[in-house]
DNA sequence: CTTAGCACTCTCATTATATGACTGCTAAAT
DNA sequence: ATTTAGCAGTCATATAATGAGAGTGCTAAG
């Protein structure tokens, strides 16, 4: 259990270190706590024993440990009300309420990334558990045909199909009719199986160039099932602005994680409220923190995450996420 | 005009520097050119006067200047035939010829990025000069409606629309019918105008919640017109692997260019053959080179570009691009 | 025209040194 | 029982000095 003064010291160190990125010395603290530096030092020894603080070397100032940040986030941080400036920038989006949900979210995290200099990401839930609504074709010029796969939640995947000159659009239409007749309503992850057993054998007999046609739809289905492009990443290079990432090796580590889609997908999480993960808890790298929240609005789900250095303005980020969440939620609940 | 020996020296320096990233000394050259280092040095002085070579400091070895690279690319570089290994990896894509054009291109540059450690990008021509093929809606559950805009070249943009409870799908259908009747066939960049003058006044009178509906389509149109997400970027972080970018400041410069869509769009270029742009010619940064080519296959156009340090394996990259181009082109020409 | 040889220049790694920023500890003060 | 002043000790950082190594430029001889 920490004394009041100890908590104040920890709070001071965390907040000051977040601002300056430099180790905090006992002298910097004593003014605002109204006691001498020696007293602070005595307390700091105790906080260090509890592993809430760390030193870079023997005679450096203190910096918060991972545990220290966590203690701060859980116990010391005060919910900061947003600055007018931050709010103003986000309001330009939410006042334009004709934006579709995805667009509103994307735009708002772009702004967050810009004003905070952190990296942001939106992860749609993907279409995995959607059901097939219908497939459709639109004949274009020459022998080119647009094929579309549409799910019940409104995901769309489309591909262009080039038929041989001697094969008519009718052949594709047969396939489409068959799929619409036999497979509509099936959850996407069961579709490839169903296609294989109930559609392929039939069109194999009656449709010319059935292999090409079948494969096009098959690809479209499997792509919409794994829909990984449903990851909207903004401001990756903001990490370069942080002093703790002035070393190229560290940047490399982070960026290789960012390029690994599987790693990013794991950020998605279905939890209530706004969750803060510091350092190793972030599952990305010991050097970063992730603040994220899950949304579910009329069945469209996803996760919004803000990724920054451990030395992150947690209070500001939490309040920004909170604001966004209440706005995108409210928008549709009213209707 | 360079002598034969001078060209050989330049060629040796460029190729060796590309491999090692270290300045090349006269001693390293004399073995393979069968003369003494002093002779090489005399020639190097001449090449330096012509600004084909540079020194980092008084007594360092030589490195190629921008002009030197250009001379190499234009006059000295021999078309390298691809290694079996490189070819093998790409063949896995082109042998699977059911892939749609865009997918094949995307996959192939992913491989190029992986085997070369450079950054690659595909820029679709976008849908700017497409014409509207049709708009369509698919009613989903509750009051949610999927709206789609389809162009004659097969681009698709879709948005979800949430109607108030007391407004029926019929209202949207009216709007869709009107757009299909009045605006189909119009080039996309003229559409917003046409919507404003011929569609808006009518639906303003007859359609309930016309503002929301109108704006949804309006947004879809303007998004498909600027379609900037038609940029497929791979391997940005490969730059971190290059020794000349071990300085965070340089990385910052490049990455901020990469995040600037306008800057990237400018890479697109409608030229014949495979074009090499070294350093300042690349329009991106003095520190990078761009090798790119334009494709136009059945009206689907775009640019494929490979971005790397000036110290790039030009011969290998050119042959890779050549191989890709002939494969994606050939695929559809046959049909 | 080519080459050997030497003086010269510059980088890079190593070492030494001084400075400044802090802490930890102890003993005195409150 | 705390708190504080003071001082010794530790480490990082900056600066200069040094020497070795790499590579050039130039000159004079082949």
XYZ file of C-alpha atoms (C1' of nucleotides) in Angstrom:
730
model
C 0.000 0.000 0.000
C 1.379 3.343 -0.970
C 1.162 6.441 1.154
C -0.414 9.521 -0.234
C 2.933 11.142 -0.773
C 4.341 8.106 -2.488
C 1.448 8.091 -4.892
C 1.975 11.747 -5.607
C 5.607 11.130 -6.355
C 4.812 8.270 -8.693
C 2.147 10.310 -10.403
C 4.508 13.215 -10.810
C 7.226 11.038 -12.271
C 4.935 9.299 -14.730
C 3.336 12.484 -15.963
C 6.559 14.405 -16.143
C 8.336 11.584 -17.920
C 5.516 11.342 -20.433
C 6.044 14.987 -21.227
C 9.813 15.140 -21.306
C 11.008 11.596 -22.059
C 13.890 12.298 -19.683
C 14.547 10.608 -16.338
C 13.125 12.577 -13.440
C 15.414 13.650 -10.602
C 14.476 14.173 -6.999
C 15.134 17.911 -7.353
C 12.488 18.292 -10.024
C 9.915 16.851 -7.692
C 10.560 18.548 -4.372
C 9.205 21.943 -5.394
C 5.756 20.736 -6.221
C 5.579 18.392 -3.215
C 6.917 20.831 -0.697
C 9.660 18.798 0.844
C 13.341 18.380 0.252
C 14.979 16.311 -2.413
C 16.398 13.986 0.217
C 12.934 13.077 1.390
C 11.897 12.368 -2.167
C 14.947 10.212 -2.589
C 14.073 8.151 0.435
C 10.604 7.572 -0.949
C 11.968 6.781 -4.374
C 14.068 4.010 -2.893
C 10.898 2.479 -1.540
C 9.046 2.851 -4.852
C 11.968 1.235 -6.577
C 11.885 -1.697 -4.188
C 8.278 -2.201 -5.203
C 9.451 -2.189 -8.840
C 7.291 0.776 -9.685
C 10.304 2.847 -10.691
C 13.535 2.105 -12.534
C 16.895 3.675 -13.123
C 18.871 3.639 -16.332
C 22.136 3.606 -14.427
C 23.378 4.177 -10.946
C 23.039 7.922 -10.728
C 20.331 8.660 -13.216
C 16.912 9.999 -12.401
C 13.990 7.611 -12.192
C 11.666 6.474 -14.910
C 8.429 4.547 -14.481
C 8.587 0.776 -14.912
C 5.898 -1.110 -16.744
C 4.356 -1.852 -13.381
C 4.592 1.823 -12.556
C 2.650 2.802 -15.646
C 0.017 0.243 -14.845
C -0.340 1.504 -11.285
C -0.698 4.980 -12.685
C -3.352 4.000 -15.206
C -5.344 1.998 -12.711
C -5.127 4.162 -9.628
C -3.666 7.574 -10.237
C -4.788 8.798 -13.606
C -7.636 11.272 -13.512
C -10.129 11.201 -16.361
C -9.060 14.215 -18.313
C -11.811 16.126 -20.009
C -10.944 16.782 -23.592
C -9.449 20.046 -24.640
C -11.675 22.227 -26.770
C -9.205 21.968 -29.587
C -9.279 18.190 -29.729
C -13.042 18.174 -29.557
C -13.401 20.727 -32.286
C -11.415 18.649 -34.728
C -13.461 15.549 -34.099
C -16.745 17.383 -34.235
C -16.277 18.209 -37.895
C -16.809 14.509 -38.471
C -19.650 13.765 -36.158
C -21.658 16.771 -37.186
C -21.638 15.484 -40.736
C -23.943 12.637 -39.857
C -24.532 11.368 -43.354
C -21.247 9.487 -43.193
C -21.566 5.754 -43.131
C -20.333 4.127 -39.951
C -17.069 2.806 -41.332
C -16.188 6.102 -42.916
C -16.896 7.994 -39.716
C -14.662 5.700 -37.719
C -11.871 5.805 -40.254
C -11.948 9.563 -40.476
C -11.971 9.980 -36.747
C -8.954 7.797 -36.134
C -7.136 9.657 -38.849
C -7.695 12.781 -36.841
C -6.673 11.120 -33.611
C -3.477 9.970 -35.213
C -2.786 13.435 -36.457
C -3.401 15.279 -33.213
C -1.709 12.795 -30.911
C 1.134 11.561 -33.108
C 0.344 8.008 -32.212
C -0.534 5.161 -34.535
C -4.172 4.162 -34.836
C -5.910 1.173 -36.280
C -9.458 0.024 -36.859
C -10.114 -3.665 -37.163
C -13.454 -4.588 -38.605
C -14.824 -7.853 -37.347
C -14.562 -9.120 -40.876
C -17.230 -11.085 -42.645
C -16.401 -14.495 -41.264
C -19.747 -15.143 -39.592
C -21.785 -13.387 -42.235
C -24.161 -15.312 -44.429
C -24.343 -15.124 -48.166
C -26.997 -12.657 -49.291
C -26.505 -13.117 -52.977
C -24.098 -13.266 -55.858
C -24.528 -11.144 -58.899
C -22.935 -10.397 -62.244
C -22.819 -7.307 -64.397
C -21.691 -7.841 -67.992
C -19.255 -5.161 -69.030
C -17.713 -4.453 -72.403
C -16.302 -7.265 -74.551
C -16.047 -10.529 -72.730
C -15.472 -8.983 -69.357
C -17.887 -9.669 -66.553
C -18.047 -8.165 -63.104
C -18.865 -10.712 -60.450
C -19.993 -9.731 -56.966
C -20.482 -11.557 -53.719
C -22.704 -9.814 -51.175
C -23.231 -10.805 -47.553
C -26.147 -10.178 -45.244
C -24.197 -7.599 -43.257
C -23.322 -5.606 -46.327
C -19.842 -6.776 -47.205
C -19.059 -6.865 -50.888
C -16.299 -8.593 -52.799
C -15.946 -8.247 -56.522
C -13.737 -9.630 -59.233
C -13.489 -9.288 -62.948
C -13.867 -12.360 -65.075
C -12.584 -12.632 -68.652
C -14.396 -15.200 -70.708
C -13.048 -16.772 -73.835
C -14.586 -15.275 -76.950
C -16.679 -18.321 -77.653
C -18.271 -18.510 -74.229
C -21.314 -16.378 -73.590
C -22.473 -14.560 -70.509
C -25.252 -17.107 -70.260
C -22.809 -19.640 -68.931
C -21.951 -17.411 -66.047
C -25.575 -16.654 -65.449
C -26.298 -20.320 -65.050
C -23.645 -20.537 -62.408
C -24.910 -17.468 -60.618
C -28.468 -18.755 -60.595
C -27.281 -22.017 -59.217
C -25.321 -20.409 -56.447
C -28.198 -18.129 -55.576
C -30.531 -21.072 -55.506
C -28.395 -23.470 -53.537
C -26.043 -21.509 -51.337
C -27.741 -18.257 -50.297
C -28.090 -18.039 -46.549
C -25.083 -20.230 -45.873
C -22.492 -18.879 -43.422
C -19.398 -17.874 -45.357
C -17.081 -20.309 -43.708
C -19.193 -23.231 -44.817
C -19.535 -22.038 -48.343
C -16.450 -23.478 -49.934
C -17.522 -26.905 -48.831
C -21.033 -26.465 -50.145
C -19.768 -25.108 -53.436
C -17.568 -28.106 -53.869
C -20.289 -30.655 -53.216
C -23.447 -29.119 -54.591
C -22.445 -26.581 -57.222
C -19.274 -27.859 -58.807
C -20.618 -31.228 -59.935
C -23.580 -29.620 -61.663
C -21.830 -26.839 -63.494
C -19.051 -29.197 -64.417
C -21.526 -30.809 -66.754
C -23.608 -27.944 -68.008
C -21.392 -24.879 -68.067
C -18.664 -24.161 -70.565
C -15.397 -22.866 -69.119
C -16.778 -23.837 -65.774
C -13.367 -24.077 -64.190
C -12.547 -20.408 -64.686
C -15.988 -19.313 -63.596
C -16.052 -21.562 -60.598
C -12.611 -20.491 -59.469
C -13.452 -16.826 -59.733
C -16.363 -17.222 -57.380
C -14.432 -19.549 -55.186
C -11.644 -16.977 -54.835
C -14.121 -14.225 -54.143
C -15.695 -16.283 -51.403
C -12.480 -17.208 -49.747
C -11.247 -13.647 -49.901
C -14.333 -12.188 -48.330
C -14.149 -14.846 -45.650
C -10.649 -13.872 -44.585
C -11.186 -10.243 -45.393
C -7.964 -8.976 -43.956
C -7.963 -5.742 -45.845
C -10.513 -4.712 -43.309
C -7.617 -3.272 -41.350
C -7.320 0.470 -41.501
C -3.940 1.625 -40.258
C -3.001 5.250 -39.856
C 0.169 7.027 -38.866
C 2.597 4.165 -38.634
C 5.462 6.540 -39.161
C 4.471 8.536 -36.123
C 6.655 6.169 -34.161
C 9.644 7.754 -35.804
C 8.825 10.974 -34.002
C 9.186 9.455 -30.565
C 12.607 9.885 -29.022
C 12.682 6.354 -27.619
C 12.539 5.072 -31.183
C 15.509 6.938 -32.535
C 17.230 3.606 -32.882
C 16.551 1.907 -36.188
C 16.591 -1.527 -34.613
C 13.631 -0.703 -32.430
C 11.750 0.749 -35.359
C 12.420 -2.409 -37.298
C 10.921 -4.528 -34.565
C 7.742 -2.484 -34.422
C 7.313 -2.147 -38.146
C 7.783 -5.798 -38.814
C 4.947 -6.388 -36.366
C 2.861 -3.812 -38.190
C 3.411 -5.569 -41.507
C 2.395 -8.889 -40.074
C -1.337 -9.020 -40.556
C -1.814 -11.898 -38.159
C -0.129 -9.974 -35.441
C -2.339 -6.975 -36.046
C -5.512 -8.992 -36.225
C -4.792 -10.205 -32.725
C -5.362 -6.724 -31.437
C -9.071 -7.249 -31.997
C -10.792 -7.964 -28.747
C -14.333 -8.133 -27.552
C -14.348 -6.437 -24.173
C -16.341 -3.761 -22.469
C -15.106 -0.278 -21.948
C -11.737 1.120 -22.817
C -8.760 -1.091 -22.111
C -5.182 -0.100 -21.601
C -2.320 -2.523 -22.199
C 1.142 -1.415 -21.214
C 4.315 -2.866 -22.705
C 4.419 -6.642 -22.638
C 0.661 -6.759 -22.078
C 0.184 -5.202 -25.476
C 1.211 -8.447 -27.206
C 2.964 -6.334 -29.802
C 6.227 -5.298 -28.227
C 7.538 -4.489 -24.785
C 8.133 -0.979 -26.019
C 4.595 -0.005 -26.906
C 1.261 0.458 -25.220
C -2.137 -0.108 -26.734
C -5.356 1.590 -25.741
C -8.343 -0.004 -27.368
C -12.076 -0.364 -27.327
C -14.606 -2.592 -28.975
C -17.730 -1.329 -30.701
C -20.856 -3.090 -31.792
C -23.358 -0.917 -33.564
C -26.339 -2.583 -35.170
C -24.309 -5.725 -35.593
C -21.287 -4.067 -37.151
C -18.451 -4.807 -34.813
C -14.835 -3.948 -34.583
C -11.982 -2.709 -32.480
C -10.420 0.721 -32.445
C -6.907 0.834 -31.087
C -4.339 3.506 -30.450
C -0.749 2.364 -30.380
C 2.015 4.486 -28.952
C 5.130 4.327 -26.851
C 4.727 3.235 -23.255
C 5.323 6.873 -22.554
C 1.879 7.653 -23.882
C -0.575 10.329 -22.822
C -2.944 7.736 -21.429
C -5.421 10.221 -20.040
C -5.803 12.085 -23.296
C -6.020 8.965 -25.398
C -8.622 7.390 -23.177
C -10.776 10.473 -23.321
C -10.456 10.667 -27.088
C -11.529 7.070 -27.507
C -14.356 7.628 -25.114
C -15.569 10.585 -27.101
C -15.403 8.740 -30.388
C -17.166 5.740 -29.000
C -20.042 7.693 -27.570
C -20.456 9.576 -30.820
C -20.469 6.666 -33.203
C -22.696 4.735 -30.879
C -25.119 7.551 -30.245
C -25.485 8.324 -33.886
C -27.331 5.179 -34.684
C -29.013 4.487 -31.417
C -31.126 7.572 -31.839
C -32.623 6.302 -35.029
C 33.112 10.025 -74.414
C 34.489 7.369 -72.156
C 37.165 4.893 -73.114
C 36.514 1.232 -72.819
C 38.603 0.994 -69.689
C 36.886 3.955 -68.114
C 33.536 2.337 -68.696
C 34.758 -0.864 -67.173
C 35.955 0.982 -64.115
C 32.654 2.781 -63.731
C 30.771 -0.446 -64.198
C 32.910 -2.209 -61.641
C 32.448 0.546 -59.096
C 28.684 0.727 -59.528
C 28.184 -2.994 -59.315
C 30.555 -3.485 -56.454
C 29.089 -0.595 -54.506
C 25.615 -1.979 -55.038
C 26.769 -5.186 -53.440
C 28.825 -3.847 -50.569
C 27.520 -0.348 -49.860
C 31.124 0.620 -49.139
C 33.286 3.049 -51.111
C 35.436 1.278 -53.696
C 39.195 1.779 -53.662
C 41.545 1.629 -56.596
C 43.125 -1.516 -55.181
C 39.873 -3.430 -55.315
C 39.602 -2.705 -58.995
C 43.065 -3.343 -60.357
C 42.923 -7.111 -60.044
C 39.969 -7.558 -62.309
C 41.150 -4.964 -64.817
C 44.714 -6.139 -64.997
C 46.528 -2.923 -64.391
C 47.932 -1.167 -61.357
C 46.032 0.811 -58.808
C 47.819 3.979 -59.893
C 46.424 3.649 -63.380
C 42.974 3.160 -61.960
C 43.456 6.239 -59.840
C 44.380 8.337 -62.833
C 41.232 7.214 -64.586
C 39.150 7.793 -61.508
C 40.270 11.398 -61.413
C 38.917 11.788 -64.912
C 35.633 10.074 -64.072
C 35.322 12.340 -61.099
C 35.841 15.412 -63.249
C 32.929 14.234 -65.342
C 30.915 13.970 -62.124
C 30.317 10.293 -62.619
C 32.020 9.431 -59.358
C 32.127 11.011 -55.910
C 34.180 10.820 -52.761
C 32.895 11.014 -49.221
C 36.082 12.694 -48.047
C 39.566 13.355 -49.267
C 41.001 9.889 -49.042
C 37.985 7.690 -49.235
C 37.224 5.305 -52.042
C 34.849 6.332 -54.780
C 31.114 5.891 -54.940
C 28.891 6.430 -57.972
C 27.174 9.785 -58.283
C 23.596 10.073 -59.443
C 24.936 10.784 -62.892
C 27.155 7.739 -62.571
C 24.202 5.488 -61.835
C 22.339 6.910 -64.771
C 25.256 6.321 -67.103
C 25.417 2.787 -65.826
C 21.745 2.127 -66.342
C 21.688 3.625 -69.814
C 24.947 2.350 -71.233
C 26.658 -0.244 -69.120
C 24.057 -2.449 -67.545
C 23.566 -5.792 -69.250
C 20.090 -7.246 -69.278
C 20.419 -9.925 -66.677
C 18.450 -13.049 -67.258
C 16.499 -13.994 -64.217
C 17.816 -16.538 -61.816
C 15.900 -19.761 -61.682
C 15.046 -19.125 -58.091
C 13.403 -15.783 -58.771
C 11.510 -17.202 -61.681
C 10.274 -20.163 -59.715
C 8.707 -17.993 -57.077
C 6.855 -15.879 -59.587
C 5.702 -18.831 -61.596
C 3.551 -20.081 -58.765
C 1.380 -17.080 -59.500
C 1.282 -17.076 -63.243
C 0.616 -20.745 -63.513
C -2.527 -20.253 -61.492
C -4.197 -18.407 -64.312
C -7.631 -18.170 -62.780
C -6.499 -15.167 -60.776
C -8.086 -11.916 -61.740
C -5.684 -9.361 -63.168
C -5.466 -7.165 -60.096
C -4.890 -10.097 -57.811
C -2.145 -11.470 -60.010
C -0.349 -8.143 -60.055
C -0.692 -7.643 -56.340
C 0.571 -11.095 -55.529
C 3.507 -10.775 -57.860
C 4.741 -7.521 -56.398
C 4.415 -9.011 -52.955
C 6.834 -11.655 -54.061
C 9.138 -9.139 -55.679
C 9.217 -7.160 -52.491
C 10.039 -10.250 -50.524
C 12.848 -11.534 -52.717
C 14.491 -8.186 -53.386
C 13.933 -6.391 -50.100
C 12.753 -3.328 -51.916
C 9.431 -1.548 -51.623
C 6.850 -2.133 -54.325
C 3.656 -0.394 -55.252
C 0.862 -0.853 -57.760
C -1.146 2.156 -58.731
C -4.392 1.436 -60.497
C -5.416 4.056 -62.967
C -8.387 4.730 -60.734
C -11.899 5.115 -61.991
C -11.738 8.781 -62.902
C -12.550 8.398 -66.581
C -14.924 5.515 -66.120
C -18.585 5.921 -66.883
C -21.413 4.977 -64.586
C -22.714 1.512 -65.401
C -25.406 1.420 -62.791
C -26.322 1.943 -59.182
C -28.011 -0.720 -57.163
C -29.365 -1.397 -53.710
C -29.708 -4.534 -51.659
C -32.010 -4.277 -48.639
C -30.434 -5.968 -45.651
C -31.843 -6.658 -42.237
C -33.800 -3.977 -40.333
C -33.568 -0.571 -41.880
C -30.139 -1.106 -43.318
C -29.611 -0.903 -47.043
C -26.509 -1.669 -49.065
C -25.963 0.815 -51.852
C -23.579 0.148 -54.721
C -22.124 2.215 -57.504
C -20.727 0.257 -60.450
C -18.690 1.625 -63.336
C -18.287 0.370 -66.881
C -14.755 -0.833 -66.182
C -15.821 -2.864 -63.205
C -15.046 -0.640 -60.244
C -17.421 -0.950 -57.336
C -18.023 1.326 -54.387
C -20.494 0.447 -51.678
C -21.869 2.049 -48.578
C -24.377 1.132 -45.971
C -27.369 3.356 -45.482
C -29.462 3.445 -42.297
C -32.982 4.680 -42.824
C -35.206 6.034 -40.120
C -37.801 3.513 -39.010
C -40.624 5.328 -40.722
C -38.979 5.497 -44.120
C -39.298 2.524 -46.404
C -36.928 1.016 -48.900
C -39.224 2.272 -51.611
C -37.892 5.770 -51.106
C -34.400 4.614 -51.872
C -35.610 2.642 -54.838
C -37.121 5.758 -56.312
C -33.783 7.470 -56.051
C -31.949 4.542 -57.560
C -34.341 4.338 -60.482
C -33.931 8.017 -61.083
C -30.165 7.826 -61.075
C -30.185 4.821 -63.355
C -32.536 6.598 -65.715
C -30.820 9.959 -65.801
C -27.153 9.501 -65.055
C -26.036 6.106 -66.387
C -23.335 6.481 -68.980
C -22.052 9.748 -67.571
C -18.301 9.987 -66.928
C -17.707 9.912 -63.196
C -16.147 13.320 -62.966
C -19.257 14.934 -64.382
C -21.612 13.049 -62.184
C -21.716 15.242 -59.120
C -22.790 18.125 -61.284
C -25.484 16.129 -63.003
C -26.754 14.782 -59.700
C -27.048 18.252 -58.331
C -29.015 19.634 -61.264
C -31.143 16.791 -62.478
C -31.599 14.395 -59.598
C -31.566 16.463 -56.451
C -34.450 18.795 -57.356
C -36.713 15.893 -58.189
C -36.058 13.681 -55.205
C -36.170 16.718 -52.968
C -39.901 16.774 -53.639
C -40.829 13.135 -53.841
C -38.500 11.239 -51.579
C -38.637 11.154 -47.819
C -35.294 11.504 -46.046
C -33.886 12.502 -49.391
C -30.957 14.308 -47.878
C -29.497 11.231 -46.256
C -30.107 9.108 -49.325
C -28.763 11.684 -51.701
C -25.651 12.255 -49.647
C -24.891 8.563 -49.409
C -24.837 8.230 -53.164
C -23.047 11.514 -53.547
C -20.307 10.318 -51.198
C -20.047 6.993 -52.982
C -19.642 8.767 -56.286
C -17.021 11.154 -55.105
C -15.099 8.379 -53.411
C -15.029 6.178 -56.439
C -13.933 9.150 -58.500
C -10.884 9.798 -56.364
C -10.388 6.166 -55.585
C -7.115 6.534 -53.840
C -7.287 3.246 -52.041
C -6.359 1.790 -55.351
C -2.778 1.978 -54.137
C -1.259 -1.301 -53.120
C 1.944 -0.789 -51.168
C 4.169 -3.604 -50.032
C 7.323 -3.786 -47.977
C 7.684 -0.213 -46.850
C 9.761 -1.324 -43.937
C 12.288 -2.926 -46.242
C 13.996 0.436 -46.316
C 15.000 -0.138 -42.743
C 17.191 -3.000 -43.901
C 19.337 -0.816 -46.120
C 22.513 0.446 -44.481
C 22.174 3.920 -45.983
C 18.955 4.322 -44.041
C 20.293 3.534 -40.622
C 19.651 7.143 -39.741
C 16.150 7.770 -38.443
C 15.976 11.179 -40.063
C 16.324 9.700 -43.522
C 13.712 7.078 -42.776
C 11.394 9.805 -41.618
C 11.763 11.652 -44.887
C 10.968 8.597 -46.965
C 8.118 7.388 -44.820
C 6.417 10.732 -44.730
C 6.476 10.637 -48.511
C 5.011 7.158 -48.415
C 2.153 8.302 -46.211
C 1.358 11.169 -48.510
C -1.066 9.726 -51.025
C -0.673 12.593 -53.435
C 3.007 12.051 -53.557
C 2.555 8.380 -54.281
C -0.081 8.917 -56.920
C 2.440 10.966 -58.850
C 4.453 7.855 -59.444
C 1.828 6.770 -61.940
C 3.024 7.384 -65.439
C 1.928 6.382 -68.881
C 5.103 5.495 -70.735
C 6.338 2.632 -72.797
C 8.788 0.072 -71.569
C 10.483 -0.046 -68.247
C 11.737 3.243 -66.889
C 14.428 3.852 -64.352
C 14.581 7.030 -62.286
C 17.608 7.597 -60.129
C 17.645 9.861 -57.083
C 16.258 13.320 -57.751
C 14.595 12.057 -60.933
C 12.436 9.804 -58.815
C 10.433 12.774 -57.548
C 10.293 11.050 -54.184
C 13.629 11.713 -52.568
C 17.214 12.171 -53.647
C 18.001 9.022 -51.767
C 15.836 6.572 -53.638
C 15.451 5.182 -57.116
C 12.271 4.064 -58.796
C 11.943 1.458 -61.513
C 8.502 1.417 -62.997
C 6.376 0.309 -65.880
C 2.915 0.996 -67.141
C 0.446 -1.660 -68.126
C -2.742 -1.522 -70.112
C -4.541 -4.788 -70.434
C -7.991 -4.764 -71.949
C -8.439 -1.203 -70.766
C -7.338 -1.836 -67.211
C -4.359 0.392 -66.705
C -1.900 1.064 -63.981
C 1.676 1.461 -62.959
C 3.894 -1.009 -61.174
C 6.856 0.516 -59.395
C 9.753 -0.766 -57.377
C 11.293 1.676 -54.958
C 14.680 1.134 -53.406
C 17.876 2.908 -52.472
C 19.890 4.433 -55.308
C 22.163 1.513 -54.635
C 19.629 -0.805 -56.185
C 20.138 -3.954 -58.202
C 18.872 -2.290 -61.344
C 19.537 -5.231 -63.624
C 17.678 -7.687 -61.456
C 14.752 -5.366 -60.851
C 14.362 -4.550 -64.519
C 14.322 -8.191 -65.452
C 11.769 -8.968 -62.764
C 9.459 -6.235 -63.959
C 9.923 -7.375 -67.508
C 8.983 -10.895 -66.581
C 5.887 -9.795 -64.709
C 4.794 -7.522 -67.486
C 5.085 -10.113 -70.166
C 3.186 -12.599 -68.042
C 0.260 -10.431 -67.087
C 0.050 -9.090 -70.606
C 0.317 -12.442 -72.319
C -2.282 -13.978 -70.104
C -5.098 -11.993 -71.562
C -3.823 -11.365 -75.037
C -4.129 -15.024 -75.778
C -7.800 -14.994 -75.097
C 51.128 5.451 -71.253
C 51.963 2.854 -67.092
C 53.732 2.064 -62.666
C 56.170 2.226 -58.134
C 56.689 4.794 -54.208
C 56.002 8.165 -50.913
C 53.824 12.058 -48.648
C 49.562 13.581 -47.309
C 44.665 13.547 -45.731
C 40.932 11.850 -43.597
C 38.237 8.387 -40.812
C 37.698 5.537 -36.999
C 38.601 3.445 -32.759
C 40.812 4.060 -28.366
C 42.087 6.381 -24.404
C 42.306 9.992 -21.179
C 40.208 13.712 -18.797
C 37.037 16.910 -17.068
C 32.272 18.132 -16.071
C 27.787 17.741 -14.501
C 23.844 15.343 -12.884
C 22.121 12.369 -9.520
C 21.870 9.285 -5.878
C 22.809 7.050 -1.263
C 24.091 7.527 3.139
C 25.018 9.662 7.485
C 24.522 12.742 10.978
C 22.256 16.663 12.641
C 17.811 19.257 13.054
C 12.980 19.444 13.736
C 10.145 9.552 14.099
C 10.612 12.358 10.220
C 12.924 15.435 7.618
C 16.855 17.682 5.890
C 21.615 19.278 4.697
C 25.793 17.895 3.110
C 29.084 15.190 1.073
C 31.131 11.175 -1.160
C 30.537 8.127 -4.879
C 28.828 6.684 -9.558
C 27.777 7.100 -14.085
C 26.899 9.496 -18.686
C 28.412 12.760 -21.789
C 31.463 15.831 -24.091
C 36.000 16.951 -25.608
C 40.521 16.388 -26.861
C 44.625 13.660 -27.922
C 46.551 9.807 -30.090
C 47.697 6.233 -33.395
C 46.598 3.037 -36.890
C 44.740 2.158 -41.320
C 42.912 3.128 -45.672
C 43.301 5.393 -49.812
C 44.422 9.150 -52.636
C 47.534 12.549 -55.483
C 51.622 13.420 -57.340
C 56.157 12.741 -59.103
C 59.682 10.531 -61.305
C 61.259 6.525 -63.429
C 60.198 2.515 -66.533
